[in-house]
Amino acid sequence: MTMILTQAQLKEYQEKGFILLPDYFSALEVERMKTEQAHLLAGNSDYTVLENDKTTIRSIHGSHTNSNVFQNLSQISRLVEPAMQILNSQVYVYQFKINIKAAFSGDVWQWHQDYIFWRKEDGMPTNRVTNVVIFLDDMNEFNGPLFFIPGSHQEGMIDVVSQNTTDTKEQDKTQWSANFSNNLTYSLNRHTVANLVNKYGISAIKALAGSALFFDSNIVHASPSNISPFSRSVVIITYNSVENIPVSIPNKRPEFIVSRDYQSITPISDSVLITK
């Protein structure tokens, strides 16, 4: 299934900073991805981030490099072609992660923008980059849904001083995982968030498993903790324009966090999620 966004959908993305696409993946495709996620959870822990309890998995990174299922997912036309439309460019996978909000223990993601991390940590020149969320479970008002401030991407990158006090010479898991913890390196303060919500409002995302959501790298977003008995997981793939390659900087983050394979993706058939 080739999926091209309509002009109305592109306009919605440009104005709101995100667009939700229900029924984007079949139940069989979702089940295939959830099965693969379970395999990853049982495997190598080097690419994972834990919650503060040191046992609950918060996120898994770089799965498109060690999983055929997720590598195929990142290349299917259903995702790549809309990303190319949004960015008006060929694209490559910049980042791939699975974020998990475990039942009762999935912690908060503070208010933030994504692009500031990529500019300050990786040297990305502009915000010509987009994210797509694939919902592996239902997301509702109970299990720590995504919050967006619609239109806040129009503010551009809101500069924030890093809260990471780790020695930048330490290229270990402690350093890079700070960007994915419940105390984010570039989180926004309450005053800024309150002003943005007063100006733009706030949206809580509710979506069924199999939905997809594209969102701008400068939209302000967050999610509360999950104190419900309902776990939920999302895959988030970041597509960067091949015309927006990060500049070389010292103390680079690991390859599984930030891909340095800048080869543009040739979209593949959507059927590979089921057939391979």
PDB file of C-alpha atoms in Angstrom, residues 82-188:
ATOM      1  CA  PRO A  82       5.115  10.645   3.573  1.00  0.00           C
ATOM      2  CA  ALA A  83       8.412  11.598   5.244  1.00  0.00           C
ATOM      3  CA  MET A  84       9.805  12.522   1.833  1.00  0.00           C
ATOM      4  CA  GLN A  85       6.682  14.592   1.152  1.00  0.00           C
ATOM      5  CA  ILE A  86       6.940  16.447   4.451  1.00  0.00           C
ATOM      6  CA  LEU A  87      10.647  17.213   4.013  1.00  0.00           C
ATOM      7  CA  ASN A  88      10.569  17.585   0.218  1.00  0.00           C
ATOM      8  CA  SER A  89      13.707  15.496   0.081  1.00  0.00           C
ATOM      9  CA  GLN A  90      15.158  12.016   0.056  1.00  0.00           C
ATOM     10  CA  VAL A  91      15.533  10.740   3.626  1.00  0.00           C
ATOM     11  CA  TYR A  92      17.506   8.362   5.803  1.00  0.00           C
ATOM     12  CA  VAL A  93      16.851   6.928   9.263  1.00  0.00           C
ATOM     13  CA  TYR A  94      18.440   9.245  11.803  1.00  0.00           C
ATOM     14  CA  GLN A  95      17.108   7.598  14.938  1.00  0.00           C
ATOM     15  CA  PHE A  96      15.020   4.555  15.832  1.00  0.00           C
ATOM     16  CA  LYS A  97      13.642   3.819  19.270  1.00  0.00           C
ATOM     17  CA  ILE A  98      10.878   1.934  21.024  1.00  0.00           C
ATOM     18  CA  ASN A  99       9.436   3.816  23.993  1.00  0.00           C
ATOM     19  CA  ILE A 100       7.636   1.742  26.580  1.00  0.00           C
ATOM     20  CA  LYS A 101       5.248   2.905  29.299  1.00  0.00           C
ATOM     21  CA  ALA A 102       5.049  -0.135  31.532  1.00  0.00           C
ATOM     22  CA  ALA A 103       1.921  -0.689  33.595  1.00  0.00           C
ATOM     23  CA  PHE A 104       2.153   0.973  37.028  1.00  0.00           C
ATOM     24  CA  SER A 105       5.814   1.984  36.573  1.00  0.00           C
ATOM     25  CA  GLY A 106       6.229   3.804  33.237  1.00  0.00           C
ATOM     26  CA  ASP A 107       7.611   7.206  34.198  1.00  0.00           C
ATOM     27  CA  VAL A 108       7.112  10.736  32.891  1.00  0.00           C
ATOM     28  CA  TRP A 109       8.712  12.292  29.798  1.00  0.00           C
ATOM     29  CA  GLN A 110       9.131  15.969  30.608  1.00  0.00           C
ATOM     30  CA  TRP A 111       8.077  18.785  28.279  1.00  0.00           C
ATOM     31  CA  HIS A 112      10.621  19.188  25.494  1.00  0.00           C
ATOM     32  CA  GLN A 113      11.340  19.617  21.816  1.00  0.00           C
ATOM     33  CA  ASP A 114      13.334  16.979  19.932  1.00  0.00           C
ATOM     34  CA  TYR A 115      15.363  19.162  17.594  1.00  0.00           C
ATOM     35  CA  ILE A 116      17.358  20.902  20.332  1.00  0.00           C
ATOM     36  CA  PHE A 117      18.892  17.529  21.307  1.00  0.00           C
ATOM     37  CA  TRP A 118      19.918  16.810  17.731  1.00  0.00           C
ATOM     38  CA  ARG A 119      21.357  20.269  17.182  1.00  0.00           C
ATOM     39  CA  LYS A 120      23.310  20.491  20.420  1.00  0.00           C
ATOM     40  CA  GLU A 121      24.298  16.846  20.842  1.00  0.00           C
ATOM     41  CA  ASP A 122      24.819  15.879  17.188  1.00  0.00           C
ATOM     42  CA  GLY A 123      25.385  19.050  15.166  1.00  0.00           C
ATOM     43  CA  MET A 124      22.241  18.805  13.016  1.00  0.00           C
ATOM     44  CA  PRO A 125      22.149  22.070  10.991  1.00  0.00           C
ATOM     45  CA  THR A 126      18.366  22.614  10.651  1.00  0.00           C
ATOM     46  CA  ASN A 127      15.100  21.049  11.743  1.00  0.00           C
ATOM     47  CA  ARG A 128      14.432  19.530   8.325  1.00  0.00           C
ATOM     48  CA  VAL A 129      13.589  16.255  10.032  1.00  0.00           C
ATOM     49  CA  THR A 130      10.379  14.489  10.989  1.00  0.00           C
ATOM     50  CA  ASN A 131       9.264  11.776  13.416  1.00  0.00           C
ATOM     51  CA  VAL A 132       6.710   9.036  12.939  1.00  0.00           C
ATOM     52  CA  VAL A 133       5.119   7.180  15.841  1.00  0.00           C
ATOM     53  CA  ILE A 134       3.721   3.678  15.313  1.00  0.00           C
ATOM     54  CA  PHE A 135       1.330   2.631  18.070  1.00  0.00           C
ATOM     55  CA  LEU A 136       1.834  -0.995  19.120  1.00  0.00           C
ATOM     56  CA  ASP A 137      -0.855  -0.725  21.797  1.00  0.00           C
ATOM     57  CA  ASP A 138      -3.892   1.421  22.362  1.00  0.00           C
ATOM     58  CA  MET A 139      -2.998   4.812  23.837  1.00  0.00           C
ATOM     59  CA  ASN A 140      -5.685   6.357  26.004  1.00  0.00           C
ATOM     60  CA  GLU A 141      -6.282   8.706  28.906  1.00  0.00           C
ATOM     61  CA  PHE A 142      -5.211   6.022  31.382  1.00  0.00           C
ATOM     62  CA  ASN A 143      -1.784   4.817  30.257  1.00  0.00           C
ATOM     63  CA  GLY A 144       0.347   7.939  30.029  1.00  0.00           C
ATOM     64  CA  PRO A 145      -0.646   9.354  26.630  1.00  0.00           C
ATOM     65  CA  LEU A 146       1.395  11.754  24.543  1.00  0.00           C
ATOM     66  CA  PHE A 147       0.649  15.435  25.138  1.00  0.00           C
ATOM     67  CA  PHE A 148       1.227  17.913  22.320  1.00  0.00           C
ATOM     68  CA  ILE A 149       1.013  21.697  22.296  1.00  0.00           C
ATOM     69  CA  PRO A 150      -0.425  22.094  18.771  1.00  0.00           C
ATOM     70  CA  GLY A 151       1.228  24.845  16.771  1.00  0.00           C
ATOM     71  CA  SER A 152       4.123  25.253  19.208  1.00  0.00           C
ATOM     72  CA  HIS A 153       6.584  24.214  16.478  1.00  0.00           C
ATOM     73  CA  GLN A 154       5.987  27.653  14.987  1.00  0.00           C
ATOM     74  CA  GLU A 155       8.051  29.092  17.850  1.00  0.00           C
ATOM     75  CA  GLY A 156      11.171  27.450  16.401  1.00  0.00           C
ATOM     76  CA  MET A 157      13.785  25.901  18.658  1.00  0.00           C
ATOM     77  CA  ILE A 158      13.432  27.195  22.219  1.00  0.00           C
ATOM     78  CA  ASP A 159      16.956  27.395  23.587  1.00  0.00           C
ATOM     79  CA  VAL A 160      17.548  25.589  26.871  1.00  0.00           C
ATOM     80  CA  VAL A 161      20.746  25.208  28.889  1.00  0.00           C
ATOM     81  CA  SER A 162      21.792  21.584  29.319  1.00  0.00           C
ATOM     82  CA  GLN A 163      20.958  20.068  32.689  1.00  0.00           C
ATOM     83  CA  ASN A 164      23.436  17.239  32.159  1.00  0.00           C
ATOM     84  CA  THR A 165      26.319  17.659  34.604  1.00  0.00           C
ATOM     85  CA  THR A 166      28.129  14.489  33.485  1.00  0.00           C
ATOM     86  CA  ASP A 167      31.694  15.009  32.297  1.00  0.00           C
ATOM     87  CA  THR A 168      31.491  15.215  28.498  1.00  0.00           C
ATOM     88  CA  LYS A 169      34.655  13.101  28.230  1.00  0.00           C
ATOM     89  CA  GLU A 170      32.753  10.123  29.593  1.00  0.00           C
ATOM     90  CA  GLN A 171      31.366   8.416  26.505  1.00  0.00           C
ATOM     91  CA  ASP A 172      29.483   5.762  28.423  1.00  0.00           C
ATOM     92  CA  LYS A 173      25.859   4.787  28.868  1.00  0.00           C
ATOM     93  CA  THR A 174      25.436   7.194  31.776  1.00  0.00           C
ATOM     94  CA  GLN A 175      25.964  10.139  29.457  1.00  0.00           C
ATOM     95  CA  TRP A 176      23.858   9.273  26.408  1.00  0.00           C
ATOM     96  CA  SER A 177      21.030   7.764  28.442  1.00  0.00           C
ATOM     97  CA  ALA A 178      20.505  11.114  30.203  1.00  0.00           C
ATOM     98  CA  ASN A 179      18.816  12.274  27.002  1.00  0.00           C
ATOM     99  CA  PHE A 180      16.183   9.562  27.432  1.00  0.00           C
ATOM    100  CA  SER A 181      15.620   9.597  31.184  1.00  0.00           C
ATOM    101  CA  ASN A 182      12.798  11.140  33.203  1.00  0.00           C
ATOM    102  CA  ASN A 183      15.116  14.116  33.813  1.00  0.00           C
ATOM    103  CA  LEU A 184      15.743  15.232  30.243  1.00  0.00           C
ATOM    104  CA  THR A 185      18.845  17.224  29.388  1.00  0.00           C
ATOM    105  CA  TYR A 186      16.909  19.970  27.579  1.00  0.00           C
ATOM    106  CA  SER A 187      13.496  19.978  29.262  1.00  0.00           C
ATOM    107  CA  LEU A 188      11.427  23.166  29.252  1.00  0.00           C
TER     108      LEU A 188
END
